Each structure stands twice: as C-alpha cells, then as structure tokens.
mmCIF file of C-alpha atoms in Angstrom:
data_model
loop_
_atom_site.group_PDB
_atom_site.id
_atom_site.type_symbol
_atom_site.label_atom_id
_atom_site.label_comp_id
_atom_site.label_asym_id
_atom_site.label_seq_id
_atom_site.Cartn_x
_atom_site.Cartn_y
_atom_site.Cartn_z
ATOM 1 C CA MET A 1 -32.719 15.083 -18.288
ATOM 2 C CA HIS A 2 -30.704 11.873 -17.888
ATOM 3 C CA ILE A 3 -27.212 12.638 -16.592
ATOM 4 C CA THR A 4 -25.241 9.633 -15.395
ATOM 5 C CA LEU A 5 -22.349 9.350 -12.965
ATOM 6 C CA ARG A 6 -20.332 7.727 -15.746
ATOM 7 C CA GLN A 7 -20.786 10.808 -17.922
ATOM 8 C CA LEU A 8 -19.651 13.025 -15.060
ATOM 9 C CA GLU A 9 -16.682 10.759 -14.403
ATOM 10 C CA ILE A 10 -15.642 11.012 -18.068
ATOM 11 C CA PHE A 11 -16.171 14.788 -17.992
ATOM 12 C CA ARG A 12 -13.891 15.037 -14.950
ATOM 13 C CA ALA A 13 -11.217 12.936 -16.622
ATOM 14 C CA VAL A 14 -11.354 15.040 -19.797
ATOM 15 C CA ALA A 15 -11.067 18.197 -17.675
ATOM 16 C CA GLN A 16 -7.977 16.791 -15.971
ATOM 17 C CA PHE A 17 -6.216 15.478 -19.085
ATOM 18 C CA GLY A 18 -7.365 18.091 -21.589
ATOM 19 C CA ARG A 19 -7.936 15.370 -24.192
ATOM 20 C CA VAL A 20 -10.556 12.660 -24.668
ATOM 21 C CA THR A 21 -7.856 10.100 -25.484
ATOM 22 C CA GLY A 22 -6.042 10.603 -22.187
ATOM 23 C CA ALA A 23 -9.331 10.509 -20.278
ATOM 24 C CA ALA A 24 -10.372 7.260 -21.974
ATOM 25 C CA GLU A 25 -7.037 5.607 -21.196
ATOM 26 C CA SER A 26 -7.235 6.622 -17.538
ATOM 27 C CA LEU A 27 -10.716 5.072 -17.257
ATOM 28 C CA TYR A 28 -9.844 1.969 -19.334
ATOM 29 C CA ILE A 29 -12.523 2.640 -21.944
ATOM 30 C CA SER A 30 -12.345 3.267 -25.692
ATOM 31 C CA GLN A 31 -11.925 6.755 -27.074
ATOM 32 C CA PRO A 32 -15.215 6.571 -29.044
ATOM 33 C CA ALA A 33 -17.088 5.554 -25.871
ATOM 34 C CA ALA A 34 -15.621 8.506 -23.967
ATOM 35 C CA SER A 35 -16.432 10.906 -26.827
ATOM 36 C CA MET A 36 -20.023 9.655 -26.999
ATOM 37 C CA ALA A 37 -20.541 10.033 -23.244
ATOM 38 C CA LEU A 38 -19.144 13.576 -23.292
ATOM 39 C CA SER A 39 -21.318 14.450 -26.299
ATOM 40 C CA GLU A 40 -24.442 13.162 -24.523
ATOM 41 C CA LEU A 41 -23.604 15.207 -21.423
ATOM 42 C CA GLU A 42 -23.135 18.359 -23.499
ATOM 43 C CA LYS A 43 -26.478 17.746 -25.220
ATOM 44 C CA HIS A 44 -28.108 18.133 -21.802
ATOM 45 C CA LEU A 45 -25.943 20.920 -20.364
ATOM 46 C CA GLY A 46 -24.555 22.755 -23.371
ATOM 47 C CA PRO A 47 -20.860 23.083 -24.362
ATOM 48 C CA LEU A 48 -18.461 22.474 -21.474
ATOM 49 C CA PHE A 49 -15.172 22.879 -23.369
ATOM 50 C CA ASP A 50 -13.658 25.246 -25.898
ATOM 51 C CA ARG A 51 -12.385 23.210 -28.825
ATOM 52 C CA ASN A 52 -9.309 24.538 -30.600
ATOM 53 C CA GLN A 53 -7.928 22.236 -33.245
ATOM 54 C CA GLY A 54 -4.585 20.784 -32.166
ATOM 55 C CA ALA A 55 -4.745 22.453 -28.728
ATOM 56 C CA GLY A 56 -6.888 19.930 -26.895
ATOM 57 C CA LEU A 57 -9.986 20.755 -24.871
ATOM 58 C CA LYS A 58 -10.085 23.650 -22.442
ATOM 59 C CA MET A 59 -12.959 24.088 -20.010
ATOM 60 C CA ASN A 60 -15.212 27.077 -20.556
ATOM 61 C CA ASP A 61 -17.115 28.892 -17.803
ATOM 62 C CA ALA A 62 -19.870 26.259 -17.759
ATOM 63 C CA GLY A 63 -17.309 23.462 -17.447
ATOM 64 C CA ARG A 64 -15.520 25.210 -14.593
ATOM 65 C CA ALA A 65 -18.848 25.666 -12.790
ATOM 66 C CA LEU A 66 -19.719 21.993 -13.265
ATOM 67 C CA LEU A 67 -16.364 20.504 -12.234
ATOM 68 C CA PRO A 68 -16.618 20.858 -8.408
ATOM 69 C CA LYS A 69 -20.214 19.610 -8.464
ATOM 70 C CA ALA A 70 -19.264 16.616 -10.625
ATOM 71 C CA CYS A 71 -16.342 15.783 -8.337
ATOM 72 C CA GLU A 72 -18.594 15.953 -5.281
ATOM 73 C CA LEU A 73 -21.219 13.651 -6.795
ATOM 74 C CA ILE A 74 -18.560 11.115 -7.818
ATOM 75 C CA ASP A 75 -16.915 11.221 -4.389
ATOM 76 C CA ARG A 76 -20.266 10.862 -2.628
ATOM 77 C CA ALA A 77 -21.149 7.870 -4.805
ATOM 78 C CA LYS A 78 -17.852 6.201 -3.939
ATOM 79 C CA GLU A 79 -18.478 6.867 -0.268
ATOM 80 C CA LEU A 80 -21.891 5.227 -0.522
ATOM 81 C CA GLU A 81 -20.339 2.180 -2.184
ATOM 82 C CA MET A 82 -17.868 1.862 0.680
ATOM 83 C CA GLN A 83 -20.591 2.305 3.273
ATOM 84 C CA PHE A 84 -22.711 -0.530 1.926
ATOM 85 C CA ALA A 85 -19.927 -2.809 0.723
ATOM 86 C CA GLY A 86 -19.970 -4.796 3.948
ATOM 87 C CA THR A 87 -16.629 -3.467 5.160
ATOM 88 C CA GLY A 88 -18.144 -2.100 8.342
ATOM 89 C CA SER A 89 -16.197 1.132 7.884
ATOM 90 C CA TYR A 90 -16.938 4.496 6.324
ATOM 91 C CA LYS A 91 -13.223 5.220 6.215
ATOM 92 C CA SER A 92 -11.983 3.240 3.267
ATOM 93 C CA GLY A 93 -10.802 4.597 -0.046
ATOM 94 C CA LEU A 94 -8.073 6.347 -2.014
ATOM 95 C CA LEU A 95 -6.741 9.886 -1.628
ATOM 96 C CA VAL A 96 -4.283 11.636 -3.937
ATOM 97 C CA MET A 97 -2.056 14.282 -2.370
ATOM 98 C CA ASN A 98 0.971 16.370 -3.350
ATOM 99 C CA ALA A 99 3.787 17.833 -1.300
ATOM 100 C CA SER A 100 6.558 20.357 -1.800
ATOM 101 C CA SER A 101 10.054 18.926 -2.099
ATOM 102 C CA THR A 102 11.206 19.624 1.467
ATOM 103 C CA ILE A 103 8.061 18.209 3.028
ATOM 104 C CA GLY A 104 7.710 15.283 0.636
ATOM 105 C CA ASN A 105 11.292 14.107 1.092
ATOM 106 C CA ASN A 106 11.741 14.760 4.802
ATOM 107 C CA LEU A 107 8.359 14.484 6.545
ATOM 108 C CA LEU A 108 5.813 12.636 4.415
ATOM 109 C CA PRO A 109 7.396 9.138 4.310
ATOM 110 C CA LYS A 110 7.311 8.814 8.108
ATOM 111 C CA MET A 111 3.934 10.540 8.398
ATOM 112 C CA LEU A 112 2.185 8.437 5.778
ATOM 113 C CA SER A 113 3.668 5.248 7.164
ATOM 114 C CA LYS A 114 2.114 6.007 10.547
ATOM 115 C CA PHE A 115 -1.176 7.062 8.951
ATOM 116 C CA SER A 116 -1.376 3.840 6.927
ATOM 117 C CA LYS A 117 -0.797 1.698 10.011
ATOM 118 C CA GLU A 118 -3.585 3.493 11.865
ATOM 119 C CA ASN A 119 -5.977 3.620 8.875
ATOM 120 C CA GLN A 120 -5.434 0.432 6.911
ATOM 121 C CA GLY A 121 -8.534 0.940 4.766
ATOM 122 C CA ILE A 122 -7.252 4.230 3.337
ATOM 123 C CA ARG A 123 -4.633 4.304 0.578
ATOM 124 C CA VAL A 124 -2.715 7.522 -0.074
ATOM 125 C CA GLU A 125 -0.867 8.290 -3.312
ATOM 126 C CA MET A 126 1.682 11.105 -3.044
ATOM 127 C CA ASP A 127 3.701 13.057 -5.616
ATOM 128 C CA ILE A 128 6.304 15.803 -5.126
ATOM 129 C CA ASP A 129 6.419 19.114 -7.003
ATOM 130 C CA ASN A 130 6.790 22.829 -6.332
ATOM 131 C CA THR A 131 4.132 24.990 -4.706
ATOM 132 C CA ARG A 132 2.859 26.763 -7.835
ATOM 133 C CA VAL A 133 2.388 23.532 -9.790
ATOM 134 C CA ILE A 134 0.610 21.937 -6.825
ATOM 135 C CA GLU A 135 -1.641 24.982 -6.376
ATOM 136 C CA GLN A 136 -2.857 24.629 -9.962
ATOM 137 C CA ARG A 137 -3.551 20.917 -9.481
ATOM 138 C CA ILE A 138 -5.714 21.774 -6.458
ATOM 139 C CA LEU A 139 -7.616 24.346 -8.516
ATOM 140 C CA ASP A 140 -8.139 21.808 -11.317
ATOM 141 C CA PHE A 141 -9.368 19.122 -8.852
ATOM 142 C CA LYS A 142 -6.570 16.820 -10.024
ATOM 143 C CA ILE A 143 -5.561 16.062 -6.421
ATOM 144 C CA ASP A 144 -7.420 15.986 -3.115
ATOM 145 C CA LEU A 145 -5.071 17.932 -0.849
ATOM 146 C CA ALA A 146 -1.470 19.057 -0.468
ATOM 147 C CA VAL A 147 1.143 20.284 1.991
ATOM 148 C CA VAL A 148 3.388 23.055 0.676
ATOM 149 C CA GLU A 149 6.132 25.495 1.643
ATOM 150 C CA GLY A 150 5.007 28.514 -0.373
ATOM 151 C CA THR A 151 2.084 30.777 0.425
ATOM 152 C CA CYS A 152 -1.177 30.445 -1.532
ATOM 153 C CA VAL A 153 -3.555 33.387 -1.823
ATOM 154 C CA HIS A 154 -6.018 32.145 -4.465
ATOM 155 C CA PRO A 155 -9.597 32.807 -3.248
ATOM 156 C CA ASP A 156 -10.694 29.220 -4.055
ATOM 157 C CA ILE A 157 -7.976 27.589 -1.926
ATOM 158 C CA ALA A 158 -8.394 26.962 1.803
ATOM 159 C CA VAL A 159 -5.086 27.348 3.647
ATOM 160 C CA THR A 160 -4.329 25.900 7.094
ATOM 161 C CA THR A 161 -1.079 26.984 8.751
ATOM 162 C CA TRP A 162 0.848 23.874 9.742
ATOM 163 C CA LEU A 163 4.447 23.440 10.959
ATOM 164 C CA ALA A 164 7.098 26.112 11.514
ATOM 165 C CA ASP A 165 10.314 25.979 9.494
ATOM 166 C CA GLU A 166 13.405 28.110 8.941
ATOM 167 C CA LEU A 167 15.784 28.430 6.020
ATOM 168 C CA VAL A 168 19.557 28.307 6.534
ATOM 169 C CA ILE A 169 22.453 29.307 4.300
ATOM 170 C CA ILE A 170 24.694 26.311 3.670
ATOM 171 C CA CYS A 171 28.193 25.880 2.246
ATOM 172 C CA ARG A 172 30.809 23.145 1.954
ATOM 173 C CA PRO A 173 32.783 22.542 5.175
ATOM 174 C CA GLY A 174 35.976 23.997 3.658
ATOM 175 C CA HIS A 175 34.369 27.341 2.808
ATOM 176 C CA PRO A 176 36.093 30.367 4.475
ATOM 177 C CA LEU A 177 32.815 31.358 6.174
ATOM 178 C CA ALA A 178 31.803 27.822 7.233
ATOM 179 C CA ASN A 179 30.151 27.736 10.683
ATOM 180 C CA LYS A 180 30.868 31.418 11.307
ATOM 181 C CA SER A 181 28.183 33.704 12.751
ATOM 182 C CA ASN A 182 27.297 37.398 12.673
ATOM 183 C CA ILE A 183 28.236 37.604 9.002
ATOM 184 C CA PRO A 184 26.679 40.589 7.169
ATOM 185 C CA LEU A 185 24.677 39.605 4.116
ATOM 186 C CA THR A 186 26.773 41.979 2.016
ATOM 187 C CA ALA A 187 29.758 39.687 2.668
ATOM 188 C CA LEU A 188 28.047 37.164 0.373
ATOM 189 C CA SER A 189 27.793 39.560 -2.580
ATOM 190 C CA ASP A 190 30.578 37.803 -4.511
ATOM 191 C CA GLU A 191 29.392 34.267 -3.742
ATOM 192 C CA PHE A 192 27.843 32.043 -6.374
ATOM 193 C CA TRP A 193 24.407 30.675 -5.437
ATOM 194 C CA VAL A 194 22.711 27.359 -6.126
ATOM 195 C CA LEU A 195 18.985 28.118 -6.179
ATOM 196 C CA ARG A 196 15.710 26.250 -6.280
ATOM 197 C CA GLU A 197 13.470 26.773 -9.314
ATOM 198 C CA GLN A 198 10.828 29.474 -9.762
ATOM 199 C CA GLY A 199 7.580 28.364 -8.118
ATOM 200 C CA SER A 200 9.345 26.784 -5.157
ATOM 201 C CA GLY A 201 8.449 28.157 -1.721
ATOM 202 C CA THR A 202 12.150 28.172 -0.841
ATOM 203 C CA ARG A 203 12.961 30.221 -3.940
ATOM 204 C CA GLU A 204 10.151 32.674 -3.193
ATOM 205 C CA LEU A 205 11.606 33.412 0.269
ATOM 206 C CA PHE A 206 15.112 33.790 -1.199
ATOM 207 C CA ASP A 207 13.804 36.232 -3.809
ATOM 208 C CA GLU A 208 11.935 38.205 -1.138
ATOM 209 C CA MET A 209 14.485 38.304 1.697
ATOM 210 C CA ILE A 210 17.959 37.813 0.232
ATOM 211 C CA ALA A 211 18.089 38.743 -3.457
ATOM 212 C CA PRO A 212 17.063 42.432 -3.009
ATOM 213 C CA GLN A 213 19.923 42.970 -0.527
ATOM 214 C CA LEU A 214 22.520 41.419 -2.827
ATOM 215 C CA ASN A 215 21.546 43.715 -5.712
ATOM 216 C CA SER A 216 22.097 41.056 -8.390
ATOM 217 C CA PRO A 217 22.968 37.618 -6.924
ATOM 218 C CA LYS A 218 25.420 35.509 -8.914
ATOM 219 C CA VAL A 219 23.494 32.387 -9.858
ATOM 220 C CA ALA A 220 25.633 29.359 -10.634
ATOM 221 C CA MET A 221 22.861 26.795 -10.972
ATOM 222 C CA ILE A 222 19.082 26.354 -10.616
ATOM 223 C CA LEU A 223 17.827 22.939 -9.481
ATOM 224 C CA ASN A 224 14.365 21.588 -8.668
ATOM 225 C CA ARG A 225 15.190 19.356 -5.677
ATOM 226 C CA SER A 226 16.802 20.108 -2.300
ATOM 227 C CA GLU A 227 18.910 16.936 -2.556
ATOM 228 C CA ALA A 228 20.373 18.175 -5.844
ATOM 229 C CA VAL A 229 21.045 21.592 -4.301
ATOM 230 C CA LYS A 230 22.930 19.997 -1.388
ATOM 231 C CA GLN A 231 25.001 17.873 -3.751
ATOM 232 C CA ALA A 232 25.951 20.918 -5.825
ATOM 233 C CA VAL A 233 27.015 22.791 -2.680
ATOM 234 C CA SER A 234 29.023 19.771 -1.530
ATOM 235 C CA ASP A 235 30.756 19.729 -4.936
ATOM 236 C CA GLY A 236 31.803 23.361 -4.490
ATOM 237 C CA VAL A 237 29.464 24.889 -7.071
ATOM 238 C CA GLY A 238 28.355 27.596 -4.642
ATOM 239 C CA ILE A 239 26.366 28.314 -1.489
ATOM 240 C CA ALA A 240 22.622 27.838 -1.060
ATOM 241 C CA CYS A 241 19.596 28.711 1.027
ATOM 242 C CA ILE A 242 17.444 25.701 1.943
ATOM 243 C CA SER A 243 15.175 24.451 4.713
ATOM 244 C CA SER A 244 16.858 23.538 7.988
ATOM 245 C CA LEU A 245 14.780 20.368 7.826
ATOM 246 C CA ALA A 246 16.330 19.403 4.476
ATOM 247 C CA ALA A 247 19.829 20.346 5.642
ATOM 248 C CA LYS A 248 19.724 18.645 9.053
ATOM 249 C CA SER A 249 21.279 15.268 8.224
ATOM 250 C CA ALA A 250 24.109 16.816 6.174
ATOM 251 C CA LEU A 251 24.831 19.345 8.923
ATOM 252 C CA ASP A 252 24.737 16.715 11.677
ATOM 253 C CA SER A 253 27.173 14.499 9.758
ATOM 254 C CA GLY A 254 29.560 17.361 9.034
ATOM 255 C CA HIS A 255 29.151 17.083 5.264
ATOM 256 C CA MET A 256 27.741 20.599 5.175
ATOM 257 C CA ALA A 257 28.185 23.796 7.197
ATOM 258 C CA THR A 258 26.115 26.921 7.781
ATOM 259 C CA ILE A 259 26.866 30.600 7.371
ATOM 260 C CA GLY A 260 25.223 32.602 10.147
ATOM 261 C CA VAL A 261 24.021 35.863 8.610
ATOM 262 C CA ILE A 262 23.197 38.639 11.060
ATOM 263 C CA GLY A 263 19.773 40.311 10.952
ATOM 264 C CA LEU A 264 18.258 37.860 8.468
ATOM 265 C CA ASN A 265 14.861 36.373 9.364
ATOM 266 C CA LEU A 266 14.188 33.283 7.245
ATOM 267 C CA LYS A 267 11.410 31.772 9.348
ATOM 268 C CA ARG A 268 8.296 30.499 7.579
ATOM 269 C CA HIS A 269 5.491 27.937 7.839
ATOM 270 C CA PHE A 270 4.331 24.898 5.936
ATOM 271 C CA TYR A 271 0.665 24.857 4.879
ATOM 272 C CA LEU A 272 -2.093 22.331 4.280
ATOM 273 C CA ILE A 273 -4.102 23.413 1.226
ATOM 274 C CA THR A 274 -7.415 22.157 -0.180
ATOM 275 C CA HIS A 275 -10.026 23.422 -2.616
ATOM 276 C CA LYS A 276 -12.836 25.255 -0.826
ATOM 277 C CA LYS A 277 -15.417 23.463 -2.996
ATOM 278 C CA LYS A 278 -13.914 20.014 -2.486
ATOM 279 C CA TYR A 279 -16.338 17.494 -0.984
ATOM 280 C CA ARG A 280 -14.986 16.601 2.449
ATOM 281 C CA SER A 281 -15.632 12.880 2.782
ATOM 282 C CA ALA A 282 -14.917 10.956 5.962
ATOM 283 C CA VAL A 283 -11.696 9.640 4.395
ATOM 284 C CA PHE A 284 -10.652 13.153 3.379
ATOM 285 C CA GLU A 285 -11.347 14.528 6.867
ATOM 286 C CA GLN A 286 -9.412 11.671 8.457
ATOM 287 C CA LEU A 287 -6.223 12.498 6.564
ATOM 288 C CA CYS A 288 -6.594 16.268 7.033
ATOM 289 C CA ASP A 289 -7.061 15.838 10.790
ATOM 290 C CA PHE A 290 -4.042 13.539 10.954
ATOM 291 C CA ILE A 291 -1.825 16.049 9.143
ATOM 292 C CA VAL A 292 -2.927 19.016 11.230
ATOM 293 C CA GLY A 293 -2.347 17.030 14.428
ATOM 294 C CA TRP A 294 1.047 15.692 13.385
ATOM 295 C CA SER A 295 4.189 16.673 15.288
ATOM 296 C CA PRO A 296 7.644 15.583 14.098
ATOM 297 C CA LEU A 297 8.905 15.376 17.685
#
C-alpha cells in the first residue's frame, strides 16, 4: 500500500468542500490532478464518498472514519516541518478558529491581539457565525477550535466551560419602561421583539426562558448580528434580549436602556469547543491554554 500525505491532504480538502473542483482550487492544483490523487487513494482504501450526480461528494462511513486520522497525520507532518525548519521553536504555524457573534465582536479582537504579541510564530484566522453552524464545522474538521455562546452536546465535541455572561433586555432610551426595574415579564406581552437567528446561543436562551412565558411573542425582525439588533432597537423597531457584553458600550453611552424584569434568570456561560479526535499539536495547545486562562478584567 502506498498512501501519500498529498493524497490525504486532497481527501481532506474534498471532504471540506464537497467537490473536487473546490478542493483543487484551495490547494492550487488542477482538477484532474486532484481527481487522480483521490482515485488512487480510493483504490487502496475503497470508496470514501457517495457520488450523487449534481449533488457533489458526500463522505460515507469509511470517509468519516478516515477524516480524523488524515487530519492528524497532516497536522503531525506540518509540526515536524516546523520543528526541523531551523526556527528553533515548536510553536509556529496557523490555526483556524470560529467564534459566536458576541464573543467574536467584543472579546476576540483584544484577546487575539495579545496572543499574537506573545506568540509571534503563530497566526490565527478567525471567522464569526452562530453556534450551530460552528458546531458543524468542528465536526467536519473545517476549523481547529471555537468559542461559542450556545451549548453543544454532540458526543464528538469536547466542551470547556469558559467565561460567565448574562443577557439583558434592552430598549430605546425613550421607551416607557426604560431603566425601570421589577417589571413582570407579562408586562412585555404586547411588545415587539428584535431577535437573533435560529442557531444563535442568544436565541436559544430567549426561546427557553422568555418565549414560553409570553405565549406567542410578537416578532418584528430577526437579525444575525448583535450590532444589527442594537441598531434596530435604537431605531424603535422593538425591544431585544442580548448579551450584557454586547450591550455595554451602548448602555454606558446612554444610547440604549435596560428593562429590569423580575424573577428572570438569564445567566449563561461561553464555551471553548474542539473535536475530541483533533490532534492537539503544541500550537493548538498554546492557543487553547491562552483562551482558558484569559480574563477580560
């Protein structure tokens, strides 16, 4: 059997993109070369994808079993290259991470700036999306790690509890209930709400803690970013429930106000998530340790 790292690298790219063309473009090789490499690999190991005409390539059971092993071999090979490249450091390389909207917009820029200054050999690429999308990217080995607001219970995902957070109900400063406390939740039954999208950790907590008590909340708008939610509230579209972290600057400046609802517990945590089968290189461990040890104070 003659399996090469290049074949495994092409297999991984095809698994991530679902098409040979996309995989070839990402690796800067021709489509025929990528197809040939994948064909040679499948001659040794058997079919790794289900092929449905017009629907791209979808990994079968054998492909899903191979993917974490292929990723580990590729990552280990890269680590060896770094070790013997004359840099004098094991901790050089690239990591790809994702973050939920609240974390990505309010915590990650400062965090990653500090991390980069302390670890100049490590480059981190970060993208923002909602928890459910990020969870799937972890499962597909498309990213290395993530920090999210929503809970993840998939058996293949390792979850580390990180920072505490709390949601607040916000309104425009001129709202009749602005900055008032001890308001019963039922008093908000006739309010229009600006919500985050399905799959967002913020939306999940709203649906669990607030929506059932309002019977059928009046939804004015659904948006996929906290900044957009705040702008809609400021424009008088409705009220909203967002992270206190995301609302802080608007509240401090007086551009937004809170409605203090009695008996409503909107506390939660942020989480660091990784794939349990992900190879934990020195670079990977360095970033994970930095995140877990980070304090915003």
